[in-house]
């Protein structure tokens, strides 16, 4: 019987799994929804036991039922990241996992490490400036602010590497995730920056490094009993979900760009002659010896969910319909989508959302439209940075749930002027995980690509003038309001401490 592969991704708002053939045919797929925890301003966490592990177990058990006697050749898991989870020797989490760039608690540590090592030295060695996305400052924050936890810490993980440890017992981290752990990883050496590691985490043992599609272990008996998958099933190293999603849609050649619509908008561009650019991240790909440039916003789909909740818990179809009925430009309404601070291009955890131009004649549909457009203006800013640092994108492939969200992707094309290719499978990172499992287990050669393009989103030229004008207003709003929103952010943070 034909061999099958399992791919599972733990995302910000849901976990998804797919069971596929070596040809990329989807046999079964499933999803579990969850929420992150926001215990105070600037903090974003997730429970590793009940979400990262339990949901992967539940998904695997469901997918295993569809295997119907077929051999499972391998499993690969991706997840949100880079995250920080600390455990004892028995893999028991000592606190909730600290999430990626939407968690900005380590601002003081970012400033301190940047001053200690030097901004240019960090950029040259690690490929990225220190920001809320970086792991090193968060580990230092834990060491300082939770000394009792740190004293019991024996290992640290990302979301996917924790699941891999539970499946196999192996203490590993993939090269891509490691390359986002600035300033702990040396890009040129493709290894840990041991001198900086020792200064930040002391004698805490670092995980073994592996490539994302590499077999790092096999399924232990206890994990097999939990997941319903066979003992001895090969397990790949896995990675951060945005990069396995880029792999899933064929973004592999220089100039290829993935535009991911999800809880946050994320961008991965395969490098030509890359220039390190502080507002962007330079990182290893899931493919060995391939470099990428990346950027990510702090809110996107999560902002749409907030607006749904705010306006009476309306369904997303209603949001999309009312936005589409509103003229481009939302009749002079502009939104800064910084409702959880902002990552690229600002790296400002104290940025806040702004709704500018609101009047009594504006209705709910105008707000919906302005939110879509505010996200699209942010996309345009990041695309401009990527062009400077890595050259213009020669091919843009769009993925994620937002591709099915009414006008969202069309507004992005109208605002930016880019054409977006739509693949047949928009399942996301779990589909890329399945492909990595097929490659890593030897079912298919490394250059296998399951992508089939079935659509294209083309800009509407009649909307360009209004969007060019309002994009100028958008770029002026942040510097014009920065001091005021920073003051408001400090008030919010003080309230969460009381």
Short mmCIF file of C-alpha atoms in Angstrom, two decimals:
data_model
loop_
_atom_site.label_atom_id
_atom_site.label_comp_id
_atom_site.label_asym_id
_atom_site.label_seq_id
_atom_site.Cartn_x
_atom_site.Cartn_y
_atom_site.Cartn_z
CA UNK A 1 0.00 0.00 0.00
CA UNK A 2 1.13 3.59 -0.70
CA UNK A 3 2.99 5.37 2.09
CA UNK A 4 1.49 8.52 3.66
CA UNK A 5 2.95 11.46 5.59
CA UNK A 6 1.63 13.63 8.40
CA UNK A 7 2.12 17.38 8.72
CA UNK A 8 0.94 19.37 11.76
CA UNK A 9 1.22 23.10 12.45
CA UNK A 10 0.52 24.90 15.73
CA UNK A 11 -0.51 28.45 14.79
CA UNK A 12 -1.45 31.57 16.68
CA UNK A 13 -5.20 30.93 16.50
CA UNK A 14 -5.46 27.27 15.53
CA UNK A 15 -3.59 24.03 14.99
CA UNK A 16 -3.97 22.24 11.66
CA UNK A 17 -3.03 18.82 10.43
CA UNK A 18 -2.91 17.09 7.07
CA UNK A 19 -2.47 13.50 5.92
CA UNK A 20 -1.08 13.33 2.38
CA UNK A 21 0.35 10.99 -0.23
CA UNK A 22 3.84 11.26 -1.67
CA UNK A 23 2.26 13.09 -4.63
CA UNK A 24 0.73 15.75 -2.39
CA UNK A 25 -2.84 14.46 -2.57
CA UNK A 26 -4.63 15.35 0.65
CA UNK A 27 -6.28 12.31 2.24
CA UNK A 28 -7.55 14.11 5.33
CA UNK A 29 -7.18 17.41 7.14
CA UNK A 30 -8.38 18.75 10.48
CA UNK A 31 -8.13 21.78 12.75
CA UNK A 32 -8.33 22.76 16.41
CA UNK A 33 -9.00 26.38 17.43
CA UNK A 34 -7.33 28.00 20.43
CA UNK A 35 -6.42 31.39 21.83
CA UNK A 36 -3.24 32.89 23.16
CA UNK A 37 -3.14 34.42 26.61
CA UNK A 38 -2.52 38.15 27.07
CA UNK A 39 -1.91 38.40 30.84
CA UNK A 40 -0.81 42.04 30.72
CA UNK A 41 0.15 44.76 28.24
CA UNK A 42 3.05 43.61 26.09
CA UNK A 43 2.81 39.94 27.15
CA UNK A 44 1.65 37.11 24.85
CA UNK A 45 1.81 33.50 26.03
CA UNK A 46 0.49 30.04 25.24
CA UNK A 47 0.20 26.87 27.30
CA UNK A 48 2.56 24.26 25.92
CA UNK A 49 0.86 21.25 27.46
CA UNK A 50 -2.78 21.89 26.63
CA UNK A 51 -2.24 23.59 23.26
CA UNK A 52 1.11 22.70 21.70
CA UNK A 53 1.18 19.07 22.82
CA UNK A 54 -2.45 18.07 23.39
CA UNK A 55 -3.65 19.53 20.09
CA UNK A 56 -0.88 17.79 18.11
CA UNK A 57 -1.84 14.53 19.83
CA UNK A 58 -5.52 15.02 19.08
CA UNK A 59 -4.86 15.91 15.43
CA UNK A 60 -2.56 12.92 14.92
CA UNK A 61 -5.12 10.53 16.43
CA UNK A 62 -7.79 11.82 14.04
CA UNK A 63 -5.52 11.64 10.99
CA UNK A 64 -4.34 8.14 11.93
CA UNK A 65 -7.92 6.91 11.60
CA UNK A 66 -7.82 7.89 7.92
CA UNK A 67 -4.59 6.02 7.18
CA UNK A 68 -6.60 2.76 6.89
CA UNK A 69 -3.58 0.48 7.13
CA UNK A 70 -1.25 2.59 4.95
CA UNK A 71 2.29 3.00 6.24
CA UNK A 72 3.06 6.36 7.84
CA UNK A 73 6.47 7.22 6.41
CA UNK A 74 7.11 10.30 8.54
CA UNK A 75 5.76 13.24 10.51
CA UNK A 76 6.87 16.87 10.59
CA UNK A 77 5.61 19.57 12.96
CA UNK A 78 5.88 23.35 12.65
CA UNK A 79 4.69 26.08 14.95
CA UNK A 80 4.55 29.75 15.74
CA UNK A 81 7.88 31.27 16.50
CA UNK A 82 10.39 32.02 17.56
CA UNK A 83 8.98 31.25 21.01
CA UNK A 84 10.60 30.52 24.37
CA UNK A 85 9.52 27.60 26.53
CA UNK A 86 11.66 26.45 29.46
CA UNK A 87 11.38 22.96 30.98
CA UNK A 88 13.05 20.67 33.46
CA UNK A 89 14.89 17.49 32.44
CA UNK A 90 11.58 15.61 32.23
CA UNK A 91 10.21 18.07 29.63
CA UNK A 92 7.74 19.50 32.14
CA UNK A 93 7.03 23.15 31.23
CA UNK A 94 7.98 25.49 34.08
CA UNK A 95 5.75 28.34 32.83
CA UNK A 96 3.66 29.16 29.72
CA UNK A 97 5.54 29.62 26.47
CA UNK A 98 6.52 33.20 25.63
CA UNK A 99 5.41 33.96 22.08
CA UNK A 100 7.21 35.55 19.14
CA UNK A 101 7.39 39.28 18.26
CA UNK A 102 3.93 40.10 19.57
CA UNK A 103 5.38 39.64 23.10
CA UNK A 104 7.42 42.74 23.88
CA UNK A 105 8.30 42.22 27.56
CA UNK A 106 12.08 42.22 26.99
CA UNK A 107 12.46 45.82 25.79
CA UNK A 108 15.06 46.67 28.45
CA UNK A 109 17.08 43.54 27.64
CA UNK A 110 16.99 44.40 23.92
CA UNK A 111 18.50 47.81 24.66
CA UNK A 112 21.10 46.38 27.02
CA UNK A 113 22.29 43.61 24.67
CA UNK A 114 22.37 45.98 21.71
CA UNK A 115 24.59 48.32 23.68
CA UNK A 116 26.76 45.48 25.02
CA UNK A 117 27.47 43.71 21.72
CA UNK A 118 26.97 46.62 19.31
CA UNK A 119 24.14 47.07 16.82
CA UNK A 120 26.38 46.62 13.78
CA UNK A 121 28.11 43.55 15.21
CA UNK A 122 24.75 41.93 15.93
CA UNK A 123 23.45 42.72 12.44
CA UNK A 124 26.63 41.36 10.81
CA UNK A 125 26.74 38.17 12.85
CA UNK A 126 23.09 37.34 13.52
CA UNK A 127 21.57 38.92 10.40
CA UNK A 128 18.90 40.81 12.33
CA UNK A 129 18.73 43.69 14.75
CA UNK A 130 17.43 42.82 18.19
CA UNK A 131 13.70 43.33 18.49
CA UNK A 132 10.70 41.76 20.18
CA UNK A 133 11.14 38.88 17.70
CA UNK A 134 14.54 37.93 19.14
CA UNK A 135 14.89 35.02 21.57
CA UNK A 136 18.11 36.06 23.32
CA UNK A 137 16.59 39.04 25.17
CA UNK A 138 13.62 36.94 26.30
CA UNK A 139 15.88 34.27 27.78
CA UNK A 140 17.77 37.01 29.59
CA UNK A 141 14.45 38.45 30.81
CA UNK A 142 13.51 35.04 32.26
CA UNK A 143 16.89 34.71 33.93
CA UNK A 144 16.44 38.07 35.63
CA UNK A 145 12.75 38.37 36.33
CA UNK A 146 11.86 34.76 37.17
CA UNK A 147 14.95 33.46 39.00
CA UNK A 148 13.08 30.57 40.63
CA UNK A 149 11.96 29.33 37.21
CA UNK A 150 15.43 29.85 35.77
CA UNK A 151 17.04 27.88 38.59
CA UNK A 152 14.94 24.85 37.59
CA UNK A 153 15.43 25.31 33.84
CA UNK A 154 17.40 22.59 32.10
CA UNK A 155 16.23 22.97 28.48
CA UNK A 156 14.53 25.57 26.31
CA UNK A 157 12.40 25.05 23.23
CA UNK A 158 10.40 26.66 20.47
CA UNK A 159 6.86 25.49 19.85
CA UNK A 160 7.75 22.83 17.25
CA UNK A 161 10.94 21.64 18.94
CA UNK A 162 9.02 21.03 22.17
CA UNK A 163 6.62 18.75 20.30
CA UNK A 164 9.57 16.99 18.64
CA UNK A 165 11.09 16.39 22.08
CA UNK A 166 7.83 14.89 23.34
CA UNK A 167 7.60 12.67 20.26
CA UNK A 168 11.22 11.47 20.21
CA UNK A 169 13.04 12.48 23.40
CA UNK A 170 15.53 14.45 21.28
CA UNK A 171 16.70 17.93 22.30
CA UNK A 172 17.04 19.70 18.93
CA UNK A 173 16.30 22.97 17.20
CA UNK A 174 16.16 23.51 13.46
CA UNK A 175 18.61 25.91 11.80
CA UNK A 176 15.89 28.27 10.64
CA UNK A 177 14.39 28.76 14.10
CA UNK A 178 17.89 29.09 15.55
CA UNK A 179 18.65 31.84 13.03
CA UNK A 180 15.74 33.81 14.51
CA UNK A 181 17.16 33.44 18.01
CA UNK A 182 19.29 36.57 17.75
CA UNK A 183 21.92 37.14 18.95
CA UNK A 184 22.53 33.47 19.84
CA UNK A 185 23.12 32.10 16.30
CA UNK A 186 25.97 32.88 13.91
CA UNK A 187 24.56 32.96 10.36
CA UNK A 188 27.88 32.52 8.57
CA UNK A 189 29.04 29.68 10.80
CA UNK A 190 25.58 28.04 10.85
CA UNK A 191 26.15 27.34 14.54
CA UNK A 192 25.59 28.83 17.97
CA UNK A 193 27.52 32.00 18.77
CA UNK A 194 29.01 30.37 21.86
CA UNK A 195 30.58 33.50 23.38
CA UNK A 196 27.31 35.45 23.26
CA UNK A 197 25.35 32.37 24.34
CA UNK A 198 27.43 32.08 27.51
CA UNK A 199 26.93 35.75 28.37
CA UNK A 200 23.17 35.52 28.00
CA UNK A 201 22.20 32.06 29.31
CA UNK A 202 25.27 30.99 31.27
CA UNK A 203 25.74 27.22 31.35
CA UNK A 204 22.28 26.31 30.05
CA UNK A 205 22.78 23.57 27.46
CA UNK A 206 21.84 24.53 23.91
CA UNK A 207 19.90 22.15 21.64
CA UNK A 208 21.53 20.20 18.82
CA UNK A 209 21.00 21.91 15.45
CA UNK A 210 19.38 20.15 12.48
CA UNK A 211 17.84 21.08 9.14
CA UNK A 212 14.05 21.21 9.00
CA UNK A 213 13.56 18.19 6.75
CA UNK A 214 16.15 16.08 8.55
CA UNK A 215 15.11 12.97 10.49
CA UNK A 216 16.07 13.74 14.10
CA UNK A 217 14.52 10.73 15.81
CA UNK A 218 11.68 8.25 15.78
CA UNK A 219 8.38 8.03 17.60
CA UNK A 220 8.76 6.69 21.15
CA UNK A 221 6.35 4.13 22.54
CA UNK A 222 4.57 6.60 24.84
CA UNK A 223 4.17 9.14 22.02
CA UNK A 224 2.94 6.43 19.66
CA UNK A 225 0.30 5.37 22.19
CA UNK A 226 -0.81 8.99 22.57
CA UNK A 227 -0.93 9.87 18.86
CA UNK A 228 -2.08 6.60 17.35
CA UNK A 229 0.90 6.61 14.97
CA UNK A 230 3.27 3.63 14.76
CA UNK A 231 6.27 3.29 17.06
CA UNK A 232 9.44 4.11 15.16
CA UNK A 233 7.83 6.57 12.72
CA UNK A 234 10.56 8.98 11.51
CA UNK A 235 10.20 12.52 12.91
CA UNK A 236 11.63 15.57 11.12
CA UNK A 237 13.13 18.61 12.85
CA UNK A 238 10.31 20.92 11.71
CA UNK A 239 10.47 24.71 11.86
CA UNK A 240 8.61 28.01 12.24
CA UNK A 241 5.29 27.85 10.44
CA UNK A 242 5.74 30.82 8.09
CA UNK A 243 8.79 29.19 6.51
CA UNK A 244 7.19 25.77 6.06
CA UNK A 245 4.21 27.58 4.56
CA UNK A 246 6.53 29.28 2.08
CA UNK A 247 7.96 25.85 1.26
CA UNK A 248 4.43 24.48 0.79
CA UNK A 249 3.62 26.96 -1.99
CA UNK A 250 6.84 26.61 -3.99
CA UNK A 251 8.63 29.74 -2.75
CA UNK A 252 12.18 28.44 -3.22
CA UNK A 253 13.95 30.34 -5.98
CA UNK A 254 15.68 33.74 -5.69
CA UNK A 255 13.07 36.47 -6.06
CA UNK A 256 10.16 34.28 -4.93
CA UNK A 257 8.04 35.91 -2.22
CA UNK A 258 5.35 34.42 0.00
CA UNK A 259 2.65 36.73 1.31
CA UNK A 260 0.86 34.98 4.16
CA UNK A 261 -2.56 36.15 5.34
CA UNK A 262 -3.19 35.02 8.89
CA UNK A 263 -3.47 36.34 12.43
CA UNK A 264 -0.50 38.43 11.34
CA UNK A 265 0.68 39.21 7.82
CA UNK A 266 4.02 37.59 7.15
CA UNK A 267 6.51 37.82 4.29
CA UNK A 268 9.29 35.44 3.26
CA UNK A 269 11.47 36.26 0.25
CA UNK A 270 14.18 33.97 -1.08
CA UNK A 271 17.43 35.90 -1.34
CA UNK A 272 19.60 36.91 -4.23
CA UNK A 273 22.27 39.33 -3.02
CA UNK A 274 20.79 40.06 0.38
CA UNK A 275 21.60 43.23 2.27
CA UNK A 276 21.10 43.07 6.04
CA UNK A 277 18.34 45.54 6.80
CA UNK A 278 17.45 46.37 10.44
CA UNK A 279 13.65 46.48 9.90
CA UNK A 280 13.78 42.98 8.34
CA UNK A 281 15.01 39.57 9.47
CA UNK A 282 17.70 37.70 7.60
CA UNK A 283 17.28 34.01 8.34
CA UNK A 284 18.10 30.53 7.13
CA UNK A 285 15.47 28.84 4.99
CA UNK A 286 14.08 25.40 5.80
CA UNK A 287 16.28 24.33 2.86
CA UNK A 288 19.98 23.91 3.63
CA UNK A 289 22.20 26.81 2.58
CA UNK A 290 19.35 29.03 1.33
CA UNK A 291 18.91 32.48 2.85
CA UNK A 292 15.71 34.45 3.24
CA UNK A 293 14.52 37.93 4.11
CA UNK A 294 11.39 38.22 6.18
CA UNK A 295 9.07 40.72 7.74
CA UNK A 296 5.94 40.45 9.83
CA UNK A 297 3.19 42.69 11.12
CA UNK A 298 1.92 42.39 14.70
CA UNK A 299 -1.79 42.26 13.85
CA UNK A 300 -3.79 41.47 10.72
CA UNK A 301 -6.39 38.72 10.94
CA UNK A 302 -6.38 39.22 14.70
CA UNK A 303 -7.38 42.85 14.11
CA UNK A 304 -10.27 41.76 11.92
CA UNK A 305 -11.37 39.38 14.68
CA UNK A 306 -11.25 42.26 17.16
CA UNK A 307 -13.43 44.42 14.89
CA UNK A 308 -15.90 41.54 14.52
CA UNK A 309 -16.16 41.28 18.30
CA UNK A 310 -16.35 45.04 18.77
CA UNK A 311 -19.24 45.48 16.34
CA UNK A 312 -21.57 42.85 17.73
CA UNK A 313 -19.80 39.56 17.00
CA UNK A 314 -20.72 39.70 13.32
CA UNK A 315 -19.49 36.90 11.08
CA UNK A 316 -16.58 37.49 8.72
CA UNK A 317 -18.85 37.23 5.67
CA UNK A 318 -20.75 40.29 6.90
CA UNK A 319 -17.50 42.17 7.48
CA UNK A 320 -16.35 41.34 3.95
CA UNK A 321 -19.69 42.23 2.35
CA UNK A 322 -19.99 45.62 4.07
CA UNK A 323 -16.33 46.43 3.30
CA UNK A 324 -16.87 45.62 -0.37
CA UNK A 325 -19.91 47.91 -0.50
CA UNK A 326 -17.80 50.80 0.85
CA UNK A 327 -15.85 52.89 -1.70
CA UNK A 328 -12.05 52.50 -1.89
CA UNK A 329 -10.44 54.83 0.63
CA UNK A 330 -13.36 54.37 3.06
CA UNK A 331 -14.39 57.96 2.36
CA UNK A 332 -11.35 59.46 4.05
CA UNK A 333 -10.88 57.01 6.94
CA UNK A 334 -7.38 55.66 7.69
CA UNK A 335 -6.42 53.06 10.31
CA UNK A 336 -2.97 52.45 11.75
CA UNK A 337 -3.17 48.70 12.54
CA UNK A 338 -0.78 48.82 15.51
CA UNK A 339 -3.24 47.39 18.04
CA UNK A 340 -0.54 45.14 19.56
CA UNK A 341 2.44 47.37 18.86
CA UNK A 342 4.16 46.78 15.54
CA UNK A 343 6.93 44.57 14.28
CA UNK A 344 8.14 45.35 10.74
CA UNK A 345 8.89 48.12 9.89
CA UNK A 346 8.64 49.98 13.22
CA UNK A 347 9.76 47.47 15.84
CA UNK A 348 7.82 49.56 18.32
CA UNK A 349 6.07 47.63 21.10
CA UNK A 350 4.55 50.89 22.33
CA UNK A 351 2.85 51.77 19.04
CA UNK A 352 -0.94 51.70 19.25
CA UNK A 353 -3.85 51.65 16.84
CA UNK A 354 -5.15 54.91 15.42
CA UNK A 355 -8.42 55.55 13.58
CA UNK A 356 -8.02 58.87 11.77
CA UNK A 357 -10.69 60.87 9.98
CA UNK A 358 -13.70 59.33 11.73
CA UNK A 359 -16.91 61.37 11.42
CA UNK A 360 -20.59 60.96 12.22
CA UNK A 361 -21.32 60.03 8.62
CA UNK A 362 -19.04 57.00 8.75
CA UNK A 363 -20.68 53.65 9.44
CA UNK A 364 -19.63 50.15 10.33
CA UNK A 365 -18.72 49.29 6.75
CA UNK A 366 -16.30 52.21 6.57
CA UNK A 367 -14.47 50.91 9.62
CA UNK A 368 -14.29 47.41 8.13
CA UNK A 369 -12.93 48.77 4.86
CA UNK A 370 -10.42 51.04 6.60
CA UNK A 371 -9.07 48.11 8.64
CA UNK A 372 -8.49 46.04 5.48
CA UNK A 373 -6.83 49.05 3.87
CA UNK A 374 -4.69 49.87 6.91
CA UNK A 375 -3.31 46.33 6.83
CA UNK A 376 -2.66 46.73 3.09
CA UNK A 377 -0.76 49.99 3.62
CA UNK A 378 1.43 48.14 6.12
CA UNK A 379 2.02 45.44 3.51
CA UNK A 380 3.12 48.10 1.03
CA UNK A 381 5.68 49.49 3.48
CA UNK A 382 7.22 46.07 3.99
CA UNK A 383 7.30 45.26 0.27
CA UNK A 384 9.21 48.50 -0.32
CA UNK A 385 11.79 47.46 2.31
CA UNK A 386 12.14 43.98 0.81
CA UNK A 387 12.79 45.49 -2.61
CA UNK A 388 15.61 47.63 -1.23
CA UNK A 389 17.22 44.77 0.72
CA UNK A 390 16.66 41.85 -1.65
CA UNK A 391 15.60 43.25 -5.00
CA UNK A 392 12.09 43.31 -6.46
CA UNK A 393 10.05 40.15 -6.06
CA UNK A 394 9.77 38.32 -9.37
CA UNK A 395 6.89 36.12 -8.21
CA UNK A 396 4.44 36.61 -5.32
CA UNK A 397 2.49 33.63 -4.02
CA UNK A 398 -0.31 34.31 -1.55
CA UNK A 399 -1.42 31.83 1.09
CA UNK A 400 -3.41 31.63 4.31
CA UNK A 401 -6.98 31.98 5.47
CA UNK A 402 -7.14 35.62 4.40
CA UNK A 403 -7.11 34.59 0.76
CA UNK A 404 -10.69 33.44 1.31
CA UNK A 405 -11.71 36.57 3.24
CA UNK A 406 -13.64 38.54 0.65
CA UNK A 407 -11.88 41.76 -0.42
CA UNK A 408 -8.72 41.46 1.67
CA UNK A 409 -6.29 40.12 -0.95
CA UNK A 410 -7.80 42.29 -3.70
CA UNK A 411 -7.32 45.42 -1.57
CA UNK A 412 -3.69 44.42 -0.98
CA UNK A 413 -3.12 44.13 -4.74
CA UNK A 414 -4.84 47.46 -5.35
CA UNK A 415 -2.81 49.26 -2.68
CA UNK A 416 0.56 47.71 -3.59
CA UNK A 417 0.23 47.15 -7.34
CA UNK A 418 1.43 43.54 -7.09
CA UNK A 419 -0.02 40.48 -8.80
CA UNK A 420 -0.60 37.58 -6.41
CA UNK A 421 -0.57 33.94 -7.48
CA UNK A 422 -3.00 31.65 -5.65
CA UNK A 423 -2.05 27.96 -5.22
CA UNK A 424 -4.59 25.16 -5.29
CA UNK A 425 -3.75 24.14 -1.74
CA UNK A 426 -3.97 26.98 0.76
CA UNK A 427 -3.99 24.67 3.79
CA UNK A 428 -0.84 26.37 4.95
CA UNK A 429 2.18 25.30 6.94
CA UNK A 430 0.91 21.79 7.70
CA UNK A 431 0.98 21.03 3.96
CA UNK A 432 4.60 22.18 3.83
CA UNK A 433 5.30 20.00 6.88
CA UNK A 434 3.87 17.00 5.04
CA UNK A 435 6.15 17.72 2.08
CA UNK A 436 9.18 18.03 4.38
CA UNK A 437 8.20 14.68 5.91
CA UNK A 438 7.98 13.12 2.45
CA UNK A 439 11.41 14.49 1.50
CA UNK A 440 13.05 13.66 4.83
CA UNK A 441 11.75 10.10 4.87
CA UNK A 442 13.04 9.51 1.34
CA UNK A 443 9.65 9.13 -0.34
CA UNK A 444 10.41 11.93 -2.81
CA UNK A 445 13.55 13.81 -3.93
CA UNK A 446 14.48 17.15 -2.28
CA UNK A 447 13.40 19.25 -5.29
CA UNK A 448 9.81 17.94 -5.19
CA UNK A 449 7.21 20.71 -5.41
CA UNK A 450 3.53 19.97 -4.85
CA UNK A 451 2.39 23.47 -5.84
CA UNK A 452 -0.23 24.03 -8.54
CA UNK A 453 -1.19 27.66 -9.24
CA UNK A 454 -4.93 28.00 -9.92
CA UNK A 455 -5.60 31.74 -9.73
CA UNK A 456 -4.19 35.25 -9.88
CA UNK A 457 -5.22 38.45 -8.12
CA UNK A 458 -4.62 41.46 -10.35
CA UNK A 459 -4.57 45.12 -9.23
CA UNK A 460 -7.47 47.36 -10.25
CA UNK A 461 -5.79 50.42 -11.81
CA UNK A 462 -8.81 52.66 -11.19
CA UNK A 463 -8.18 52.46 -7.42
CA UNK A 464 -4.47 53.31 -7.49
CA UNK A 465 -4.78 57.11 -7.27
CA UNK A 466 -6.90 57.16 -4.11
CA UNK A 467 -4.68 54.57 -2.47
CA UNK A 468 -1.47 56.42 -3.37
CA UNK A 469 -2.87 59.55 -1.73
CA UNK A 470 -4.02 57.79 1.44
CA UNK A 471 -0.82 55.76 1.67
CA UNK A 472 1.01 59.06 2.03
CA UNK A 473 -1.33 59.99 4.89
CA UNK A 474 -0.78 56.55 6.46
CA UNK A 475 3.02 56.91 6.47
CA UNK A 476 2.74 60.39 8.04
CA UNK A 477 0.35 59.35 10.83
CA UNK A 478 2.74 57.23 12.90
CA UNK A 479 5.48 59.85 13.36
CA UNK A 480 2.82 62.51 13.90
CA UNK A 481 1.13 60.58 16.74
CA UNK A 482 4.04 58.56 18.16
CA UNK A 483 4.64 60.64 21.28
CA UNK A 484 0.95 60.69 22.17
CA UNK A 485 0.38 56.95 21.71
CA UNK A 486 3.57 56.14 23.62
CA UNK A 487 2.18 58.14 26.52
CA UNK A 488 -1.11 56.22 26.29
CA UNK A 489 0.79 52.91 26.11
CA UNK A 490 2.59 53.76 29.36
CA UNK A 491 -0.76 54.45 31.02
CA UNK A 492 -2.07 51.06 29.81
CA UNK A 493 1.02 49.24 31.06
CA UNK A 494 0.78 50.92 34.46
CA UNK A 495 -2.85 49.85 34.78
CA UNK A 496 -2.01 46.19 34.05
CA UNK A 497 0.61 46.22 36.81
CA UNK A 498 -1.86 47.34 39.50
#
